[in-house]
PDB file of C-alpha atoms and ligand atoms in Angstrom:
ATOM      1  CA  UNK D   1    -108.540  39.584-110.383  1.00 64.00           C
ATOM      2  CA  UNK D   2    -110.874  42.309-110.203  1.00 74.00           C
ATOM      3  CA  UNK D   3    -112.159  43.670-106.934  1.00 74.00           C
ATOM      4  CA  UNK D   4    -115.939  43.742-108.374  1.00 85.00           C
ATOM      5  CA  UNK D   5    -115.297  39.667-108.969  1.00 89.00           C
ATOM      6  CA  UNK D   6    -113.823  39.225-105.705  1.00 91.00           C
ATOM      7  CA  UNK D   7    -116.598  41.130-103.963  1.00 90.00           C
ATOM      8  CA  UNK D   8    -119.243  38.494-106.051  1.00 93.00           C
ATOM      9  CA  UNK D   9    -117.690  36.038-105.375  1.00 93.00           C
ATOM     10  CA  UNK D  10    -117.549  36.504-101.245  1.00 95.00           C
ATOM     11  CA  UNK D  11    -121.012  37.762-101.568  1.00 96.00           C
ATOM     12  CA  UNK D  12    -122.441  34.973-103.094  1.00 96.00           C
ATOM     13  CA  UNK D  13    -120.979  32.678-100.145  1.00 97.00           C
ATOM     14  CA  UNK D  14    -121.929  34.732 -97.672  1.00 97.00           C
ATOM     15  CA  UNK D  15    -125.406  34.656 -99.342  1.00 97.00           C
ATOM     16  CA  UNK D  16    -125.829  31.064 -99.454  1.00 98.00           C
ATOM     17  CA  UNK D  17    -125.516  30.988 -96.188  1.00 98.00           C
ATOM     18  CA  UNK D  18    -127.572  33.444 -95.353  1.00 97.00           C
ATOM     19  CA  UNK D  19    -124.906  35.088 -93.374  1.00 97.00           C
ATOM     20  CA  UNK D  20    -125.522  38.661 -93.899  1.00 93.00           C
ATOM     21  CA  UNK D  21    -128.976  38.131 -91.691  1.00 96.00           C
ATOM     22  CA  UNK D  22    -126.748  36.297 -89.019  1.00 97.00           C
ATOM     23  CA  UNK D  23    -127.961  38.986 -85.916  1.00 97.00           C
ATOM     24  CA  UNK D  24    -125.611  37.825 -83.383  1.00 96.00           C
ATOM     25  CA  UNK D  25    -122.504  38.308 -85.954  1.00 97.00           C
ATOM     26  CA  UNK D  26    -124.497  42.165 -86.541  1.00 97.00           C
ATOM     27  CA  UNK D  27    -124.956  42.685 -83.196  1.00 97.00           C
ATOM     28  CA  UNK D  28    -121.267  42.462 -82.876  1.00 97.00           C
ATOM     29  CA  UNK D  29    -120.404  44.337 -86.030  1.00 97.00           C
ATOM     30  CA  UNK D  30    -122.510  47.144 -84.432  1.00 97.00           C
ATOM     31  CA  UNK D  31    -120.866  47.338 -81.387  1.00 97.00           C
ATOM     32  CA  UNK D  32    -117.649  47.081 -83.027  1.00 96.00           C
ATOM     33  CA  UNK D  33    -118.290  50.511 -84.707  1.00 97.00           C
ATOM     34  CA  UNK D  34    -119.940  52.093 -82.175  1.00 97.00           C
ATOM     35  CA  UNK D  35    -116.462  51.821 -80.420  1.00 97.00           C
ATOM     36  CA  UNK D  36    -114.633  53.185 -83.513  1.00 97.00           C
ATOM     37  CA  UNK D  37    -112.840  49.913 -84.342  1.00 97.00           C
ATOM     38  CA  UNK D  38    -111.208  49.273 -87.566  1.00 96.00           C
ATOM     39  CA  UNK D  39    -113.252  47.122 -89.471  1.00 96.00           C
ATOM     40  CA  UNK D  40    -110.375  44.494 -89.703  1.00 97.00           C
ATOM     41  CA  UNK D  41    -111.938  41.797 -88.258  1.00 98.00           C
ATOM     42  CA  UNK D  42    -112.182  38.095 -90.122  1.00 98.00           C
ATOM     43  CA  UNK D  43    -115.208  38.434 -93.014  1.00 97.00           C
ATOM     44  CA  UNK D  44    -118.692  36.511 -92.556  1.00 98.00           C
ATOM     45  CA  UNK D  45    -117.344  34.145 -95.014  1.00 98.00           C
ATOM     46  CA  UNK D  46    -114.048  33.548 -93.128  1.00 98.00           C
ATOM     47  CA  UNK D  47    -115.951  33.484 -89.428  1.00 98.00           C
ATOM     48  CA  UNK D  48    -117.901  30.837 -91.113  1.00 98.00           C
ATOM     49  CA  UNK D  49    -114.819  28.997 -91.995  1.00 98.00           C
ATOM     50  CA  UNK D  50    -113.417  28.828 -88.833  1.00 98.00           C
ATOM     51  CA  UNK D  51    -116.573  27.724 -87.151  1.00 98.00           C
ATOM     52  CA  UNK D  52    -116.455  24.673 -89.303  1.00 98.00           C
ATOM     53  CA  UNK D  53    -112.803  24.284 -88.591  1.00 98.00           C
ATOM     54  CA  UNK D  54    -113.520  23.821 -85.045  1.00 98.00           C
ATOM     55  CA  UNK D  55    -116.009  21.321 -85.276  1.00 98.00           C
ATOM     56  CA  UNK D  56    -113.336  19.788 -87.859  1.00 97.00           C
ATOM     57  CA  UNK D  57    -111.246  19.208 -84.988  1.00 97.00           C
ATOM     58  CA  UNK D  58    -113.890  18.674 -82.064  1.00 98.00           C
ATOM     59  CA  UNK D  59    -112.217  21.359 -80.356  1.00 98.00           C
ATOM     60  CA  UNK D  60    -113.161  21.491 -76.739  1.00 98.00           C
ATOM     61  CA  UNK D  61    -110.458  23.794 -75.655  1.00 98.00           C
ATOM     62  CA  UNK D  62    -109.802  26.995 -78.116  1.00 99.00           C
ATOM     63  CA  UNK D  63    -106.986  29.432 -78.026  1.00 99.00           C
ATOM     64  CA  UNK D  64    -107.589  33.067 -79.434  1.00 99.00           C
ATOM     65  CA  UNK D  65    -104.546  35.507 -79.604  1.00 99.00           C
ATOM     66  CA  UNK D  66    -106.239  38.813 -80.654  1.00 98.00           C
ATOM     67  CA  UNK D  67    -110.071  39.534 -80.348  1.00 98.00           C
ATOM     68  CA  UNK D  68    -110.265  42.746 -81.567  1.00 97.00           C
ATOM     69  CA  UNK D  69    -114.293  43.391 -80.790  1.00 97.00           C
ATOM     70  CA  UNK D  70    -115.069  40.037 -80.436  1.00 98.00           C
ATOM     71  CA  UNK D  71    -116.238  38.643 -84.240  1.00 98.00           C
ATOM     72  CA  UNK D  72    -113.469  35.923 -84.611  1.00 98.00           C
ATOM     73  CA  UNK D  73    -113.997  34.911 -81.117  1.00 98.00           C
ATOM     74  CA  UNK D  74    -118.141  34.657 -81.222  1.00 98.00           C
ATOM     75  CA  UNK D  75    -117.445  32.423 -84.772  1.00 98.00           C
ATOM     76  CA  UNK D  76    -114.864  30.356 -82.782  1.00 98.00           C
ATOM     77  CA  UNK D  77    -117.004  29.970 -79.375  1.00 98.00           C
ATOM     78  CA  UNK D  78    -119.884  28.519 -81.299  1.00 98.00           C
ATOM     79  CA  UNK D  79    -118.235  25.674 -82.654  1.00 98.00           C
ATOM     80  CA  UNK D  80    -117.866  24.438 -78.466  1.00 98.00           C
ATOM     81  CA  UNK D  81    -119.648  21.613 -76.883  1.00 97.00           C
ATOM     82  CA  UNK D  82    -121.078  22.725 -73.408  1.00 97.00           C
ATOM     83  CA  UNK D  83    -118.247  21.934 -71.337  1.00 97.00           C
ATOM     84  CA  UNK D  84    -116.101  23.865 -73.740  1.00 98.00           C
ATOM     85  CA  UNK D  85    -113.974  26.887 -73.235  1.00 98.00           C
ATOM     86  CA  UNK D  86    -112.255  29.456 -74.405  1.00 98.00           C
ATOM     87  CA  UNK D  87    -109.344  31.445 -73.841  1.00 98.00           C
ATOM     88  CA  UNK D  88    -109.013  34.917 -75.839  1.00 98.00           C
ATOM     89  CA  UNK D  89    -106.050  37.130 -75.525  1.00 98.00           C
ATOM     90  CA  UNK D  90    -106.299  40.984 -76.433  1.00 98.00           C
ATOM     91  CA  UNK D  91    -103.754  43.621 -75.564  1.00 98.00           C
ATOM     92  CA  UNK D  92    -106.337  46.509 -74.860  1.00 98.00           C
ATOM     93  CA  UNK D  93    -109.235  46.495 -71.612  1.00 98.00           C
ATOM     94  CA  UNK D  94    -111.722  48.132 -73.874  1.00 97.00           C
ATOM     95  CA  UNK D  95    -111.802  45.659 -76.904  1.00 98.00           C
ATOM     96  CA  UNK D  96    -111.436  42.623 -74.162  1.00 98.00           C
ATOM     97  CA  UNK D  97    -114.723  44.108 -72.478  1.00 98.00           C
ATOM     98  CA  UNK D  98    -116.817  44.169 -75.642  1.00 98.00           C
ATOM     99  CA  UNK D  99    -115.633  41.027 -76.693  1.00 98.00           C
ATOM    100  CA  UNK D 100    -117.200  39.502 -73.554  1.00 98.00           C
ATOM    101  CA  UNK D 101    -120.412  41.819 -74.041  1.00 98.00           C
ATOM    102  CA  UNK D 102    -120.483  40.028 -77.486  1.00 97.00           C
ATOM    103  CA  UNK D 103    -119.741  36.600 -76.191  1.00 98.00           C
ATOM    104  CA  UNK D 104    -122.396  36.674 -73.317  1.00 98.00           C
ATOM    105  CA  UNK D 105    -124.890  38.489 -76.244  1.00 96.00           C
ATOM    106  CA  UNK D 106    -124.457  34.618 -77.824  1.00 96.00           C
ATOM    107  CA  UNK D 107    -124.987  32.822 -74.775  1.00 97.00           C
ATOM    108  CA  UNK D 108    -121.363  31.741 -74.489  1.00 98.00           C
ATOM    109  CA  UNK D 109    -119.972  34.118 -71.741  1.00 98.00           C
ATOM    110  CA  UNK D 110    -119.335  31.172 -69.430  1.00 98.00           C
ATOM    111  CA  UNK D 111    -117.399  29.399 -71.871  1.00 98.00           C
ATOM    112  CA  UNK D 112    -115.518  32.060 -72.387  1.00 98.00           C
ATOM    113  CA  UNK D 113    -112.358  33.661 -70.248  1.00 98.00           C
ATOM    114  CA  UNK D 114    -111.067  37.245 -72.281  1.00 98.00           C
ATOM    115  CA  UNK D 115    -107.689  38.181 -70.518  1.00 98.00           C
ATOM    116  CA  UNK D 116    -106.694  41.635 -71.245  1.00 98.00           C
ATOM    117  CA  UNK D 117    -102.794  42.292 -71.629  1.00 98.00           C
ATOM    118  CA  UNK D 118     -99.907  41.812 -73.425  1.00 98.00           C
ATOM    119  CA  UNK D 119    -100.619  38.119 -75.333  1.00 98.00           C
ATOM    120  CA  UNK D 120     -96.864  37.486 -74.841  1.00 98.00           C
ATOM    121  CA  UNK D 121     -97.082  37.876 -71.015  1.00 98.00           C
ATOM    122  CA  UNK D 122    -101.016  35.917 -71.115  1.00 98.00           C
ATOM    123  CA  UNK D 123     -99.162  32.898 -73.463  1.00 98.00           C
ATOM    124  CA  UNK D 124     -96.429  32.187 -70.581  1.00 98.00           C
ATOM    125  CA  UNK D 125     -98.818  32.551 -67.477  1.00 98.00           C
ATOM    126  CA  UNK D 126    -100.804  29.853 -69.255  1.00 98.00           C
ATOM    127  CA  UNK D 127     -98.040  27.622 -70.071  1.00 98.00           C
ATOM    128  CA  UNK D 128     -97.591  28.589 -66.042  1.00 98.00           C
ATOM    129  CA  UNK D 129    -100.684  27.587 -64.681  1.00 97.00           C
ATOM    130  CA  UNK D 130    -100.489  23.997 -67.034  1.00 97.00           C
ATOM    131  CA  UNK D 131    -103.411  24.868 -69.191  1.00 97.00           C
ATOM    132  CA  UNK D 132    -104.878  22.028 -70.466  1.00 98.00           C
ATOM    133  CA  UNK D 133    -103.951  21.664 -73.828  1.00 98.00           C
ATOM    134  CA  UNK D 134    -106.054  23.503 -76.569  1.00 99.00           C
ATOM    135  CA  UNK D 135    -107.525  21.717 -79.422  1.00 98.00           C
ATOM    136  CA  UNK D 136    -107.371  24.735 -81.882  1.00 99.00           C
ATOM    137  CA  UNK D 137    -105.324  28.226 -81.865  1.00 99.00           C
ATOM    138  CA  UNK D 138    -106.246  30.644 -84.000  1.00 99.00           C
ATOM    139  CA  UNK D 139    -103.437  33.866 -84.243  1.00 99.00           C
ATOM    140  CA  UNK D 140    -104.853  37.359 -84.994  1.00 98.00           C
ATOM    141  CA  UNK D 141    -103.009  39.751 -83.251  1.00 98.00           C
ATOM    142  CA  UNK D 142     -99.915  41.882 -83.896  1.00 98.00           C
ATOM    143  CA  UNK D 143     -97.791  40.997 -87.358  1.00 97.00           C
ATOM    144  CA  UNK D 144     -94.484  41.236 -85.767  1.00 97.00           C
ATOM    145  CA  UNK D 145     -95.109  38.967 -83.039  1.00 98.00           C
ATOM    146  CA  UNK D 146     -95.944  35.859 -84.889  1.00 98.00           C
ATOM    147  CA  UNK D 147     -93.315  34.002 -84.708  1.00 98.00           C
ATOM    148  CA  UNK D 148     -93.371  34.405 -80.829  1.00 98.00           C
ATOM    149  CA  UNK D 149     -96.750  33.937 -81.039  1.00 99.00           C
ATOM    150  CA  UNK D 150     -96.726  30.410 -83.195  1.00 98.00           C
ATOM    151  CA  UNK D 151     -93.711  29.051 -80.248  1.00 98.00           C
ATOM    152  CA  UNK D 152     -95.499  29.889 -77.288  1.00 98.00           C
ATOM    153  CA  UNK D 153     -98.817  28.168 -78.935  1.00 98.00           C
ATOM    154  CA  UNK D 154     -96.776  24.992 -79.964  1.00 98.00           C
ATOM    155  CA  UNK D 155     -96.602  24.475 -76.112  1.00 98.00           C
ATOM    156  CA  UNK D 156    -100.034  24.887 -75.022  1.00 98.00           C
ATOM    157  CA  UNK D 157    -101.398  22.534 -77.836  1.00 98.00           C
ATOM    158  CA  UNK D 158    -102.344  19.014 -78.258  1.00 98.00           C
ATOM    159  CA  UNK D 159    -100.644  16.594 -80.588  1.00 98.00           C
ATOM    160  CA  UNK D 160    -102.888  17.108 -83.683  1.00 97.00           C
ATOM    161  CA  UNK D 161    -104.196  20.631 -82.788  1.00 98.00           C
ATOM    162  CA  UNK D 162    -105.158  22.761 -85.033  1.00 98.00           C
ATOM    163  CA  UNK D 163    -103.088  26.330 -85.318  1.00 99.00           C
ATOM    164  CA  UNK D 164    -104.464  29.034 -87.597  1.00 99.00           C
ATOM    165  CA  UNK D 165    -102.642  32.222 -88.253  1.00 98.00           C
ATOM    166  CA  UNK D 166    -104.612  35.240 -90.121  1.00 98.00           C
ATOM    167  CA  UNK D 167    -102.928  37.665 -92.583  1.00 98.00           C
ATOM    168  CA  UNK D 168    -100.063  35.965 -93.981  1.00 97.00           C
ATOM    169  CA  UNK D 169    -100.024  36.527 -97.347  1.00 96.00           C
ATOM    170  CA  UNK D 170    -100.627  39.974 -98.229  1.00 92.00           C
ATOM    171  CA  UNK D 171     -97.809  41.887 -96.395  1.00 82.00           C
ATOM    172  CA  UNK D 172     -95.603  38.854 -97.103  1.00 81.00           C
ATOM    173  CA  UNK D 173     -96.131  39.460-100.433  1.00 80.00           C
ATOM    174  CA  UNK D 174     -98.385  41.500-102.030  1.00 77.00           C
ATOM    175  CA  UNK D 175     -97.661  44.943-100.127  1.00 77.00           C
ATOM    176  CA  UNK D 176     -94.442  46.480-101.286  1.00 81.00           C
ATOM    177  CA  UNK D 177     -91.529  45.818 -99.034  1.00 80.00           C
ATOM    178  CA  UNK D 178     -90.405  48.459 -96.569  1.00 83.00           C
ATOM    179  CA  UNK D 179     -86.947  48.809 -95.117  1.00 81.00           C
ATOM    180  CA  UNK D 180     -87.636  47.517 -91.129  1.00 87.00           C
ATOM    181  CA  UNK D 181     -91.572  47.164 -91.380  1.00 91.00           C
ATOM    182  CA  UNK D 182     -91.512  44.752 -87.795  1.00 94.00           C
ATOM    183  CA  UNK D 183     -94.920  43.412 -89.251  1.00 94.00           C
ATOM    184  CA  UNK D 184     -93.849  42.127 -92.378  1.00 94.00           C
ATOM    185  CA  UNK D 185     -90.691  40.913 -90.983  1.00 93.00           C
ATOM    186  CA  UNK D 186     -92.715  39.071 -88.785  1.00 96.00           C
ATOM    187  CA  UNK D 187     -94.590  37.662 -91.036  1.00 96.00           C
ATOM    188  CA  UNK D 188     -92.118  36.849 -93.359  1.00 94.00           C
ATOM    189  CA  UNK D 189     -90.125  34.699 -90.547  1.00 96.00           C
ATOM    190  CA  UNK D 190     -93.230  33.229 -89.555  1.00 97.00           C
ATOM    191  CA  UNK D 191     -93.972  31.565 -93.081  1.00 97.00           C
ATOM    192  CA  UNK D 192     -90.443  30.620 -93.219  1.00 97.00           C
ATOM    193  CA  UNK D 193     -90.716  27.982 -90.218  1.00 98.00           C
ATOM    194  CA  UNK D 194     -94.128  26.433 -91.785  1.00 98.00           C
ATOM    195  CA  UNK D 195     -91.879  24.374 -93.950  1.00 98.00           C
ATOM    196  CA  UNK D 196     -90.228  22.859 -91.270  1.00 98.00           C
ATOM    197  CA  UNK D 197     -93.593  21.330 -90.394  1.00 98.00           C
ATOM    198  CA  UNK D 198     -93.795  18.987 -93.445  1.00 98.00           C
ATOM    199  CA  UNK D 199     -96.708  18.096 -94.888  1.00 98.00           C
ATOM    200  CA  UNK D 200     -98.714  19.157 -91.302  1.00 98.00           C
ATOM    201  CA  UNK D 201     -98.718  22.441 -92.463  1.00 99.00           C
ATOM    202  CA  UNK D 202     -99.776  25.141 -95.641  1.00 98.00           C
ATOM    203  CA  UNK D 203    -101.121  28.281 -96.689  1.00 98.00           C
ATOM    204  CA  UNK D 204    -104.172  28.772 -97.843  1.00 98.00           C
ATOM    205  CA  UNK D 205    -104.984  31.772-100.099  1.00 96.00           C
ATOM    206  CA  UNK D 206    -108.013  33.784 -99.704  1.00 96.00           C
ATOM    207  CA  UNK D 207    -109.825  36.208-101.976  1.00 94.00           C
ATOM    208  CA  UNK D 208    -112.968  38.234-100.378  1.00 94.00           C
ATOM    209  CA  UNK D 209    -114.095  41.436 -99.146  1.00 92.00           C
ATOM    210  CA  UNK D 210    -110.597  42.064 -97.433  1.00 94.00           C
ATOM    211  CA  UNK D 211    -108.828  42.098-100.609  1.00 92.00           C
ATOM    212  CA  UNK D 212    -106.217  39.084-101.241  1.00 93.00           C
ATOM    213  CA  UNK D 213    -104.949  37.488 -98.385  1.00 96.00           C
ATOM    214  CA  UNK D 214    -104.438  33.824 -96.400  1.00 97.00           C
ATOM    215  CA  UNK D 215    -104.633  31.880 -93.636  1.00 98.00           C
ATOM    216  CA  UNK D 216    -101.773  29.463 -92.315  1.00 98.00           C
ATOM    217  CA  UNK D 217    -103.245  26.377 -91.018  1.00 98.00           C
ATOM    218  CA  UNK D 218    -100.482  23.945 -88.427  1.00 99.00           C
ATOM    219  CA  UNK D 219    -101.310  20.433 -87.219  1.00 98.00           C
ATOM    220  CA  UNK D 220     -99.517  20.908 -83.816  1.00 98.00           C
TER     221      UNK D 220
HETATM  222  C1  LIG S   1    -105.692  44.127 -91.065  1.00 76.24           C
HETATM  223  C2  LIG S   1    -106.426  42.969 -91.298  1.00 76.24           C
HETATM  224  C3  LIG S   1    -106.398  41.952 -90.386  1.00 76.24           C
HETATM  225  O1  LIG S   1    -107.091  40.795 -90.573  1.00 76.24           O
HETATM  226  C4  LIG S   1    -105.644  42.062 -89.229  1.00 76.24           C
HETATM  227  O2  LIG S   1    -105.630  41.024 -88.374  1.00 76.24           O
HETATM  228  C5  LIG S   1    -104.914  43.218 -88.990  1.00 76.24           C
HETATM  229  C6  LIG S   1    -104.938  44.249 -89.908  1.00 76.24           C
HETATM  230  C7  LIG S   1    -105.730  45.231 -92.037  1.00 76.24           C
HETATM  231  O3  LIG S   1    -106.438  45.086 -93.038  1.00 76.24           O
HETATM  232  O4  LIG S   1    -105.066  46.232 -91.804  1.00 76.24           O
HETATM  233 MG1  LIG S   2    -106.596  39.363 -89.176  1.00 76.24          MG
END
């Protein structure tokens, strides 16, 4: 498909919804850059998706491995009910900090606990402290970690939780394959144990601004 068609097609979604004038999502764009980010965050029309997902599954309790600046997590955070919460996980202080200074720009700093670190060490404290379960995961971080990732979630969820995993189809299969790339080896491994989930789990492919791609979606 053609990237002009791709690009029409996310942008007429994303204008539907209006979501190019959403200022909180901005706001957090802005800050983003200001930081010197990459701009790999989830799209508007992806954030949007996973907003509805949550409310999909009534998710009190959300799980976040990787916030980057914050966009994923403000889309996920304002799907929960009042006594909600979330927990994001993100390896560096500086992008944990503005994804707080995002989240309290939205109102839902209190909901919200960012714990800066390594998301392997942050997964097994929680399973440590007996976390109450989380209704929805969503996996964002590092490629080659996914399959650690996706076990150390399995523990901390509910029965019928909802797992979502970012990025899995274009390094699986779209970007030529390199001898040892950890990420796509990672990836790879990880879609290799989603058949092993029956029918609870699939891939859904996604074609937008960030080029061909998909999400994994899990029923814990
Ligand atoms: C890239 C995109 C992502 O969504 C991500 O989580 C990591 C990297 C990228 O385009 O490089
Ligand atoms: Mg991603």
């Amino acid at each position: 498909m053609e990237r002009t068609t791709i690009d029409a097609i996310d942008g007429y979604v994303e204008h539907l919804f209006d979501l190019d004038a959403d200022q909180d999502l901005s706001a957090c764009l802005a800050a983003q850059r200001a930081a010197g980010l990459p701009e790999i965050q989830v799209s508007a029309v992806q954030g949007r998706f996973l907003t509805v997902l949550a409310q999909a599954v009534g998710a009190r309790r959300i799980l976040e491995i990787g916030s980057l600046g914050g966009y994923s997590t403000v889309c996920l955070a304002r799907a929960l009910p009042e006594d909600g919460r979330l927990v994001s996980l993100e390896l560096q202080e500086d992008r944990a900090a503005l994804t707080r200074a995002s989240l309290d720009r939205v109102g839902r700093g209190a909901r919200c606990e960012v714990r800066a670190g390594r998301a392997a060490v942050s997964l097994k404290a929680l399973a440590e402290e007996g976390a109450e379960p989380f209704d929805l995961a969503f996996i964002d971080a590092d490629k080659a970690s996914y399959p650690q990732y996706l076990a150390a979630v399995r523990g901390l969820m509910r029965p019928g939780g909802l797992i979502i995993a970012d990025n899995v189809l274009r390094r699986a299969v779209l970007d030529a394959p390199l001898p040892a790339d950890p990420d796509q080896a990672g990836i790879r491994d990880f879609n290799a144990s989603l058949p092993g989930f029956g029918e609870r789990a699939t891939i859904l492919p996604l074609a937008g601004r960030k080029g061909l791609d998909g999400m994994a979606l899990i029923v814990a």
